[in-house]
mmCIF file with all atom_site columns, C-alpha atoms in Angstrom:
data_model
loop_
_atom_site.group_PDB
_atom_site.id
_atom_site.type_symbol
_atom_site.label_atom_id
_atom_site.label_alt_id
_atom_site.label_comp_id
_atom_site.label_asym_id
_atom_site.label_entity_id
_atom_site.label_seq_id
_atom_site.pdbx_PDB_ins_code
_atom_site.Cartn_x
_atom_site.Cartn_y
_atom_site.Cartn_z
_atom_site.occupancy
_atom_site.B_iso_or_equiv
_atom_site.pdbx_formal_charge
_atom_site.auth_seq_id
_atom_site.auth_comp_id
_atom_site.auth_asym_id
_atom_site.auth_atom_id
_atom_site.pdbx_PDB_model_num
ATOM 1   C CA . MET Q 1 1   ? -48.347 15.243  -3.991  1.00 73.00 ? 1   MET Q CA 1
ATOM 2   C CA . GLU Q 1 2   ? -45.398 17.289  -5.631  1.00 89.00 ? 2   GLU Q CA 1
ATOM 3   C CA . LEU Q 1 3   ? -43.716 17.412  -1.785  1.00 88.00 ? 3   LEU Q CA 1
ATOM 4   C CA . ILE Q 1 4   ? -43.504 13.328  -2.075  1.00 86.00 ? 4   ILE Q CA 1
ATOM 5   C CA . LEU Q 1 5   ? -42.263 13.255  -5.833  1.00 86.00 ? 5   LEU Q CA 1
ATOM 6   C CA . VAL Q 1 6   ? -39.709 15.720  -4.969  1.00 89.00 ? 6   VAL Q CA 1
ATOM 7   C CA . ALA Q 1 7   ? -38.677 13.525  -1.744  1.00 87.00 ? 7   ALA Q CA 1
ATOM 8   C CA . ARG Q 1 8   ? -38.604 10.412  -4.018  1.00 86.00 ? 8   ARG Q CA 1
ATOM 9   C CA . LEU Q 1 9   ? -36.381 12.360  -6.525  1.00 87.00 ? 9   LEU Q CA 1
ATOM 10  C CA . VAL Q 1 10  ? -33.960 13.534  -3.650  1.00 90.00 ? 10  VAL Q CA 1
ATOM 11  C CA . ALA Q 1 11  ? -33.811 9.830   -1.978  1.00 87.00 ? 11  ALA Q CA 1
ATOM 12  C CA . ALA Q 1 12  ? -33.170 8.521   -5.526  1.00 87.00 ? 12  ALA Q CA 1
ATOM 13  C CA . ALA Q 1 13  ? -30.364 11.056  -6.237  1.00 90.00 ? 13  ALA Q CA 1
ATOM 14  C CA . CYS Q 1 14  ? -28.817 10.264  -2.913  1.00 91.00 ? 14  CYS Q CA 1
ATOM 15  C CA . LEU Q 1 15  ? -28.941 6.663   -3.516  1.00 89.00 ? 15  LEU Q CA 1
ATOM 16  C CA . LEU Q 1 16  ? -27.373 7.214   -7.066  1.00 89.00 ? 16  LEU Q CA 1
ATOM 17  C CA . CYS Q 1 17  ? -24.683 9.133   -5.882  1.00 92.00 ? 17  CYS Q CA 1
ATOM 18  C CA . GLY Q 1 18  ? -24.249 6.793   -2.482  1.00 92.00 ? 18  GLY Q CA 1
ATOM 19  C CA . SER Q 1 19  ? -23.647 3.837   -5.075  1.00 91.00 ? 19  SER Q CA 1
ATOM 20  C CA . ILE Q 1 20  ? -21.163 5.870   -7.406  1.00 90.00 ? 20  ILE Q CA 1
ATOM 21  C CA . ILE Q 1 21  ? -19.181 6.983   -4.603  1.00 93.00 ? 21  ILE Q CA 1
ATOM 22  C CA . TRP Q 1 22  ? -18.682 3.461   -3.424  1.00 90.00 ? 22  TRP Q CA 1
ATOM 23  C CA . GLY Q 1 23  ? -17.715 2.242   -6.923  1.00 88.00 ? 23  GLY Q CA 1
ATOM 24  C CA . MET Q 1 24  ? -15.551 5.246   -7.215  1.00 89.00 ? 24  MET Q CA 1
ATOM 25  C CA . SER Q 1 25  ? -13.752 4.186   -3.589  1.00 88.00 ? 25  SER Q CA 1
ATOM 26  C CA . TRP Q 1 26  ? -13.203 0.527   -4.713  1.00 85.00 ? 26  TRP Q CA 1
ATOM 27  C CA . THR Q 1 27  ? -11.704 1.898   -7.786  1.00 87.00 ? 27  THR Q CA 1
ATOM 28  C CA . PHE Q 1 28  ? -9.521  4.393   -5.946  1.00 86.00 ? 28  PHE Q CA 1
ATOM 29  C CA . VAL Q 1 29  ? -8.409  1.356   -3.412  1.00 82.00 ? 29  VAL Q CA 1
ATOM 30  C CA . LEU Q 1 30  ? -7.255  -0.411  -6.807  1.00 85.00 ? 30  LEU Q CA 1
ATOM 31  C CA . GLU Q 1 31  ? -5.312  2.045   -8.612  1.00 89.00 ? 31  GLU Q CA 1
ATOM 32  C CA . ARG Q 1 32  ? -3.420  3.145   -5.116  1.00 90.00 ? 32  ARG Q CA 1
ATOM 33  C CA . ARG Q 1 33  ? -2.087  -0.307  -4.849  1.00 92.00 ? 33  ARG Q CA 1
ATOM 34  C CA . PRO Q 1 34  ? 0.409   -0.282  -7.615  1.00 94.00 ? 34  PRO Q CA 1
ATOM 35  C CA . ARG Q 1 35  ? 1.480   3.439   -6.337  1.00 93.00 ? 35  ARG Q CA 1
ATOM 36  C CA . GLU Q 1 36  ? 2.097   2.340   -2.728  1.00 93.00 ? 36  GLU Q CA 1
ATOM 37  C CA . LEU Q 1 37  ? 4.119   -1.035  -3.862  1.00 95.00 ? 37  LEU Q CA 1
ATOM 38  C CA . ARG Q 1 38  ? 5.926   1.002   -6.186  1.00 95.00 ? 38  ARG Q CA 1
ATOM 39  C CA . GLU Q 1 39  ? 7.040   3.377   -3.448  1.00 95.00 ? 39  GLU Q CA 1
ATOM 40  C CA . MET Q 1 40  ? 8.255   0.713   -1.180  1.00 95.00 ? 40  MET Q CA 1
ATOM 41  C CA . ARG Q 1 41  ? 10.222  -0.774  -3.729  1.00 96.00 ? 41  ARG Q CA 1
ATOM 42  C CA . THR Q 1 42  ? 11.813  2.520   -4.043  1.00 96.00 ? 42  THR Q CA 1
ATOM 43  C CA . ALA Q 1 43  ? 12.516  2.605   -0.444  1.00 95.00 ? 43  ALA Q CA 1
ATOM 44  C CA . LEU Q 1 44  ? 14.314  -0.704  -0.435  1.00 95.00 ? 44  LEU Q CA 1
ATOM 45  C CA . GLN Q 1 45  ? 16.243  0.485   -3.344  1.00 96.00 ? 45  GLN Q CA 1
ATOM 46  C CA . MET Q 1 46  ? 17.455  3.383   -1.302  1.00 94.00 ? 46  MET Q CA 1
ATOM 47  C CA . LEU Q 1 47  ? 18.048  0.998   1.635   1.00 93.00 ? 47  LEU Q CA 1
ATOM 48  C CA . GLU Q 1 48  ? 20.223  -1.438  -0.690  1.00 93.00 ? 48  GLU Q CA 1
ATOM 49  C CA . THR Q 1 49  ? 22.274  1.517   -1.551  1.00 92.00 ? 49  THR Q CA 1
ATOM 50  C CA . GLU Q 1 50  ? 22.617  2.591   1.956   1.00 89.00 ? 50  GLU Q CA 1
ATOM 51  C CA . ILE Q 1 51  ? 24.099  -0.736  2.696   1.00 87.00 ? 51  ILE Q CA 1
ATOM 52  C CA . SER Q 1 52  ? 25.919  -1.300  -0.083  1.00 86.00 ? 52  SER Q CA 1
ATOM 53  C CA . TYR Q 1 53  ? 27.544  1.539   -1.255  1.00 86.00 ? 53  TYR Q CA 1
ATOM 54  C CA . ALA Q 1 54  ? 27.795  3.758   2.309   1.00 81.00 ? 54  ALA Q CA 1
ATOM 55  C CA . ALA Q 1 55  ? 27.395  0.898   4.468   1.00 80.00 ? 55  ALA Q CA 1
ATOM 56  C CA . THR Q 1 56  ? 25.247  3.139   6.846   1.00 82.00 ? 56  THR Q CA 1
ATOM 57  C CA . PRO Q 1 57  ? 23.910  1.504   9.849   1.00 85.00 ? 57  PRO Q CA 1
ATOM 58  C CA . LEU Q 1 58  ? 20.332  0.774   9.941   1.00 86.00 ? 58  LEU Q CA 1
ATOM 59  C CA . PRO Q 1 59  ? 19.096  3.166   12.235  1.00 87.00 ? 59  PRO Q CA 1
ATOM 60  C CA . ASP Q 1 60  ? 20.982  6.074   10.037  1.00 90.00 ? 60  ASP Q CA 1
ATOM 61  C CA . ALA Q 1 61  ? 19.641  4.770   6.793   1.00 90.00 ? 61  ALA Q CA 1
ATOM 62  C CA . PHE Q 1 62  ? 16.337  4.596   7.909   1.00 92.00 ? 62  PHE Q CA 1
ATOM 63  C CA . ARG Q 1 63  ? 16.703  8.113   8.929   1.00 92.00 ? 63  ARG Q CA 1
ATOM 64  C CA . LEU Q 1 64  ? 17.769  8.948   5.747   1.00 92.00 ? 64  LEU Q CA 1
ATOM 65  C CA . ILE Q 1 65  ? 14.978  7.456   4.048   1.00 94.00 ? 65  ILE Q CA 1
ATOM 66  C CA . ARG Q 1 66  ? 12.511  8.789   5.944   1.00 93.00 ? 66  ARG Q CA 1
ATOM 67  C CA . ASP Q 1 67  ? 13.425  12.069  5.130   1.00 93.00 ? 67  ASP Q CA 1
ATOM 68  C CA . ARG Q 1 68  ? 12.860  11.347  1.604   1.00 94.00 ? 68  ARG Q CA 1
ATOM 69  C CA . PHE Q 1 69  ? 9.238   10.423  1.736   1.00 93.00 ? 69  PHE Q CA 1
ATOM 70  C CA . GLN Q 1 70  ? 6.117   12.049  3.025   1.00 91.00 ? 70  GLN Q CA 1
ATOM 71  C CA . GLY Q 1 71  ? 2.608   10.198  4.445   1.00 90.00 ? 71  GLY Q CA 1
ATOM 72  C CA . ASN Q 1 72  ? 2.627   6.503   5.408   1.00 91.00 ? 72  ASN Q CA 1
ATOM 73  C CA . LEU Q 1 73  ? 6.294   5.718   4.221   1.00 92.00 ? 73  LEU Q CA 1
ATOM 74  C CA . ARG Q 1 74  ? 7.375   8.351   6.323   1.00 93.00 ? 74  ARG Q CA 1
ATOM 75  C CA . ASP Q 1 75  ? 5.424   7.380   9.084   1.00 92.00 ? 75  ASP Q CA 1
ATOM 76  C CA . PHE Q 1 76  ? 6.616   3.469   8.558   1.00 92.00 ? 76  PHE Q CA 1
ATOM 77  C CA . PHE Q 1 77  ? 10.194  4.785   8.643   1.00 92.00 ? 77  PHE Q CA 1
ATOM 78  C CA . ASP Q 1 78  ? 9.997   6.885   11.644  1.00 92.00 ? 78  ASP Q CA 1
ATOM 79  C CA . GLN Q 1 79  ? 8.524   4.052   13.408  1.00 91.00 ? 79  GLN Q CA 1
ATOM 80  C CA . LEU Q 1 80  ? 11.805  1.990   12.643  1.00 90.00 ? 80  LEU Q CA 1
ATOM 81  C CA . VAL Q 1 81  ? 13.677  4.608   13.944  1.00 91.00 ? 81  VAL Q CA 1
ATOM 82  C CA . ARG Q 1 82  ? 11.942  4.856   17.029  1.00 91.00 ? 82  ARG Q CA 1
ATOM 83  C CA . GLU Q 1 83  ? 11.826  1.142   17.519  1.00 89.00 ? 83  GLU Q CA 1
ATOM 84  C CA . LEU Q 1 84  ? 15.580  0.974   16.992  1.00 86.00 ? 84  LEU Q CA 1
ATOM 85  C CA . GLY Q 1 85  ? 16.127  3.576   19.476  1.00 82.00 ? 85  GLY Q CA 1
ATOM 86  C CA . SER Q 1 86  ? 14.126  1.844   21.929  1.00 81.00 ? 86  SER Q CA 1
ATOM 87  C CA . LYS Q 1 87  ? 16.335  -1.266  21.786  1.00 76.00 ? 87  LYS Q CA 1
ATOM 88  C CA . HIS Q 1 88  ? 14.556  -3.678  19.564  1.00 79.00 ? 88  HIS Q CA 1
ATOM 89  C CA . THR Q 1 89  ? 16.155  -5.687  16.861  1.00 87.00 ? 89  THR Q CA 1
ATOM 90  C CA . ALA Q 1 90  ? 15.746  -4.591  13.005  1.00 87.00 ? 90  ALA Q CA 1
ATOM 91  C CA . GLY Q 1 91  ? 13.892  -7.495  12.352  1.00 89.00 ? 91  GLY Q CA 1
ATOM 92  C CA . HIS Q 1 92  ? 11.259  -7.013  15.054  1.00 91.00 ? 92  HIS Q CA 1
ATOM 93  C CA . ALA Q 1 93  ? 11.412  -3.306  14.517  1.00 91.00 ? 93  ALA Q CA 1
ATOM 94  C CA . TRP Q 1 94  ? 10.605  -4.013  10.752  1.00 93.00 ? 94  TRP Q CA 1
ATOM 95  C CA . GLN Q 1 95  ? 7.977   -6.596  11.317  1.00 93.00 ? 95  GLN Q CA 1
ATOM 96  C CA . SER Q 1 96  ? 5.706   -4.112  13.807  1.00 92.00 ? 96  SER Q CA 1
ATOM 97  C CA . SER Q 1 97  ? 6.305   -1.303  11.425  1.00 92.00 ? 97  SER Q CA 1
ATOM 98  C CA . VAL Q 1 98  ? 5.024   -3.549  8.338   1.00 94.00 ? 98  VAL Q CA 1
ATOM 99  C CA . ASP Q 1 99  ? 2.211   -4.869  10.777  1.00 93.00 ? 99  ASP Q CA 1
ATOM 100 C CA . THR Q 1 100 ? 0.960   -1.033  11.557  1.00 91.00 ? 100 THR Q CA 1
ATOM 101 C CA . LEU Q 1 101 ? 1.157   0.152   7.604   1.00 90.00 ? 101 LEU Q CA 1
ATOM 102 C CA . TYR Q 1 102 ? -0.594  -2.686  6.485   1.00 90.00 ? 102 TYR Q CA 1
ATOM 103 C CA . GLY Q 1 103 ? -3.743  -1.065  8.035   1.00 87.00 ? 103 GLY Q CA 1
ATOM 104 C CA . LYS Q 1 104 ? -3.496  2.160   6.595   1.00 90.00 ? 104 LYS Q CA 1
ATOM 105 C CA . MET Q 1 105 ? -2.445  0.863   2.761   1.00 90.00 ? 105 MET Q CA 1
ATOM 106 C CA . ALA Q 1 106 ? -4.114  -1.024  0.390   1.00 87.00 ? 106 ALA Q CA 1
ATOM 107 C CA . TRP Q 1 107 ? -1.811  -4.009  0.367   1.00 90.00 ? 107 TRP Q CA 1
ATOM 108 C CA . THR Q 1 108 ? -3.135  -7.357  0.084   1.00 91.00 ? 108 THR Q CA 1
ATOM 109 C CA . GLN Q 1 109 ? -1.864  -10.307 2.595   1.00 94.00 ? 109 GLN Q CA 1
ATOM 110 C CA . GLU Q 1 110 ? 0.553   -11.101 0.021   1.00 95.00 ? 110 GLU Q CA 1
ATOM 111 C CA . ASP Q 1 111 ? 2.312   -7.658  0.073   1.00 94.00 ? 111 ASP Q CA 1
ATOM 112 C CA . ARG Q 1 112 ? 2.272   -7.910  3.693   1.00 95.00 ? 112 ARG Q CA 1
ATOM 113 C CA . SER Q 1 113 ? 3.930   -11.530 3.680   1.00 96.00 ? 113 SER Q CA 1
ATOM 114 C CA . ILE Q 1 114 ? 6.686   -10.187 1.103   1.00 96.00 ? 114 ILE Q CA 1
ATOM 115 C CA . LEU Q 1 115 ? 7.767   -7.555  3.270   1.00 95.00 ? 115 LEU Q CA 1
ATOM 116 C CA . LEU Q 1 116 ? 7.725   -9.654  6.477   1.00 94.00 ? 116 LEU Q CA 1
ATOM 117 C CA . ALA Q 1 117 ? 9.577   -12.077 4.811   1.00 94.00 ? 117 ALA Q CA 1
ATOM 118 C CA . LEU Q 1 118 ? 12.551  -9.813  5.132   1.00 92.00 ? 118 LEU Q CA 1
ATOM 119 C CA . ALA Q 1 119 ? 12.602  -9.322  8.846   1.00 90.00 ? 119 ALA Q CA 1
ATOM 120 C CA . PRO Q 1 120 ? 14.606  -12.174 9.965   1.00 90.00 ? 120 PRO Q CA 1
ATOM 121 C CA . THR Q 1 121 ? 17.639  -11.380 7.981   1.00 88.00 ? 121 THR Q CA 1
ATOM 122 C CA . LEU Q 1 122 ? 17.462  -7.675  8.180   1.00 86.00 ? 122 LEU Q CA 1
ATOM 123 C CA . GLY Q 1 123 ? 20.498  -6.467  10.612  1.00 81.00 ? 123 GLY Q CA 1
ATOM 124 C CA . GLN Q 1 124 ? 20.819  -10.222 11.876  1.00 82.00 ? 124 GLN Q CA 1
ATOM 125 C CA . SER Q 1 125 ? 23.179  -11.528 8.778   1.00 79.00 ? 125 SER Q CA 1
ATOM 126 C CA . ASP Q 1 126 ? 25.938  -9.994  6.911   1.00 84.00 ? 126 ASP Q CA 1
ATOM 127 C CA . ARG Q 1 127 ? 26.025  -7.253  4.243   1.00 84.00 ? 127 ARG Q CA 1
ATOM 128 C CA . GLN Q 1 128 ? 25.803  -9.799  1.162   1.00 89.00 ? 128 GLN Q CA 1
ATOM 129 C CA . ASP Q 1 129 ? 22.700  -11.686 2.526   1.00 89.00 ? 129 ASP Q CA 1
ATOM 130 C CA . GLN Q 1 130 ? 20.760  -8.710  3.515   1.00 89.00 ? 130 GLN Q CA 1
ATOM 131 C CA . LEU Q 1 131 ? 21.449  -7.535  -0.127  1.00 90.00 ? 131 LEU Q CA 1
ATOM 132 C CA . LYS Q 1 132 ? 20.269  -10.539 -1.579  1.00 94.00 ? 132 LYS Q CA 1
ATOM 133 C CA . HIS Q 1 133 ? 16.930  -10.691 0.394   1.00 93.00 ? 133 HIS Q CA 1
ATOM 134 C CA . LEU Q 1 134 ? 16.666  -6.858  -0.191  1.00 94.00 ? 134 LEU Q CA 1
ATOM 135 C CA . ARG Q 1 135 ? 16.755  -7.689  -3.803  1.00 95.00 ? 135 ARG Q CA 1
ATOM 136 C CA . LEU Q 1 136 ? 14.516  -10.551 -3.626  1.00 95.00 ? 136 LEU Q CA 1
ATOM 137 C CA . CYS Q 1 137 ? 12.092  -8.633  -1.953  1.00 96.00 ? 137 CYS Q CA 1
ATOM 138 C CA . GLN Q 1 138 ? 12.344  -5.922  -4.432  1.00 96.00 ? 138 GLN Q CA 1
ATOM 139 C CA . GLU Q 1 139 ? 11.926  -8.382  -7.239  1.00 97.00 ? 139 GLU Q CA 1
ATOM 140 C CA . ARG Q 1 140 ? 8.731   -9.711  -5.346  1.00 97.00 ? 140 ARG Q CA 1
ATOM 141 C CA . LEU Q 1 141 ? 7.442   -6.633  -4.869  1.00 96.00 ? 141 LEU Q CA 1
ATOM 142 C CA . ALA Q 1 142 ? 7.773   -5.663  -8.776  1.00 97.00 ? 142 ALA Q CA 1
ATOM 143 C CA . MET Q 1 143 ? 5.673   -8.700  -9.652  1.00 96.00 ? 143 MET Q CA 1
ATOM 144 C CA . ALA Q 1 144 ? 3.003   -7.691  -7.277  1.00 96.00 ? 144 ALA Q CA 1
ATOM 145 C CA . GLU Q 1 145 ? 3.113   -4.523  -8.730  1.00 96.00 ? 145 GLU Q CA 1
ATOM 146 C CA . GLN Q 1 146 ? 2.609   -5.851  -12.108 1.00 96.00 ? 146 GLN Q CA 1
ATOM 147 C CA . HIS Q 1 147 ? -0.300  -7.965  -11.064 1.00 94.00 ? 147 HIS Q CA 1
ATOM 148 C CA . ALA Q 1 148 ? -1.894  -4.686  -9.142  1.00 93.00 ? 148 ALA Q CA 1
ATOM 149 C CA . HIS Q 1 149 ? -1.605  -2.882  -12.576 1.00 92.00 ? 149 HIS Q CA 1
ATOM 150 C CA . GLU Q 1 150 ? -3.246  -5.652  -14.260 1.00 92.00 ? 150 GLU Q CA 1
ATOM 151 C CA . LEU Q 1 151 ? -6.267  -6.097  -11.528 1.00 88.00 ? 151 LEU Q CA 1
ATOM 152 C CA . ALA Q 1 152 ? -6.820  -2.138  -11.561 1.00 88.00 ? 152 ALA Q CA 1
ATOM 153 C CA . ARG Q 1 153 ? -6.974  -1.899  -15.480 1.00 88.00 ? 153 ARG Q CA 1
ATOM 154 C CA . LYS Q 1 154 ? -9.233  -4.983  -15.897 1.00 87.00 ? 154 LYS Q CA 1
ATOM 155 C CA . HIS Q 1 155 ? -11.369 -4.045  -12.605 1.00 87.00 ? 155 HIS Q CA 1
ATOM 156 C CA . ALA Q 1 156 ? -11.518 -0.289  -12.184 1.00 83.00 ? 156 ALA Q CA 1
ATOM 157 C CA . ARG Q 1 157 ? -13.983 0.276   -15.252 1.00 84.00 ? 157 ARG Q CA 1
ATOM 158 C CA . LEU Q 1 158 ? -15.779 -2.749  -13.626 1.00 86.00 ? 158 LEU Q CA 1
ATOM 159 C CA . TYR Q 1 159 ? -16.608 -1.197  -10.290 1.00 86.00 ? 159 TYR Q CA 1
ATOM 160 C CA . ARG Q 1 160 ? -17.081 2.340   -11.735 1.00 85.00 ? 160 ARG Q CA 1
ATOM 161 C CA . SER Q 1 161 ? -19.691 0.711   -13.951 1.00 87.00 ? 161 SER Q CA 1
ATOM 162 C CA . MET Q 1 162 ? -20.945 -1.119  -11.069 1.00 87.00 ? 162 MET Q CA 1
ATOM 163 C CA . GLY Q 1 163 ? -21.439 1.534   -8.737  1.00 88.00 ? 163 GLY Q CA 1
ATOM 164 C CA . VAL Q 1 164 ? -23.596 3.283   -11.599 1.00 88.00 ? 164 VAL Q CA 1
ATOM 165 C CA . LEU Q 1 165 ? -25.774 0.134   -12.417 1.00 88.00 ? 165 LEU Q CA 1
ATOM 166 C CA . VAL Q 1 166 ? -26.272 -0.615  -8.908  1.00 89.00 ? 166 VAL Q CA 1
ATOM 167 C CA . GLY Q 1 167 ? -27.364 2.801   -7.865  1.00 88.00 ? 167 GLY Q CA 1
ATOM 168 C CA . LEU Q 1 168 ? -30.095 2.467   -10.861 1.00 87.00 ? 168 LEU Q CA 1
ATOM 169 C CA . LEU Q 1 169 ? -31.208 -0.529  -9.957  1.00 89.00 ? 169 LEU Q CA 1
ATOM 170 C CA . LEU Q 1 170 ? -31.865 0.529   -6.102  1.00 86.00 ? 170 LEU Q CA 1
ATOM 171 C CA . VAL Q 1 171 ? -33.617 3.635   -7.634  1.00 84.00 ? 171 VAL Q CA 1
ATOM 172 C CA . LEU Q 1 172 ? -35.891 1.434   -9.760  1.00 87.00 ? 172 LEU Q CA 1
ATOM 173 C CA . LEU Q 1 173 ? -36.385 -1.176  -6.903  1.00 86.00 ? 173 LEU Q CA 1
ATOM 174 C CA . THR Q 1 174 ? -37.757 1.608   -4.487  1.00 82.00 ? 174 THR Q CA 1
ATOM 175 C CA . TRP Q 1 175 ? -39.352 3.939   -6.925  1.00 76.00 ? 175 TRP Q CA 1
#
């Protein structure tokens, strides 16, 4: 009888811990998105600087930016450099890199479409037009970042609490 009680307590603890981890993982994604959008906006600001002031060619600008980041953004710019080296257009390289990065980031489909809107003009138009589109992309990312902060602030506590409450409900239902 005591063995059954111990097994039920262990199972209840596992259910509760699992649901708490589930809630925390959703919270982590919510809180990660604004940070990732800010990092991408910073990278675009660096690209804008390289294009406008230094008149750096895109492959060299991508290399310089790549060396200033770690993790997923470094991989993103590394892929851009590789694809430009294999004779793809800047727009095609940008689109391919955004699509690859999308699966690794906490971005929404809207965030992805903001970045993809930059592909047709990147490397295809004059400097002023590229700068205009880079600024527009940064502004749209800033608005998305602000919205992501609001969502994280509103829903992070909800997901943490929901994880605990769902776990307690599962424990009560299985007990």
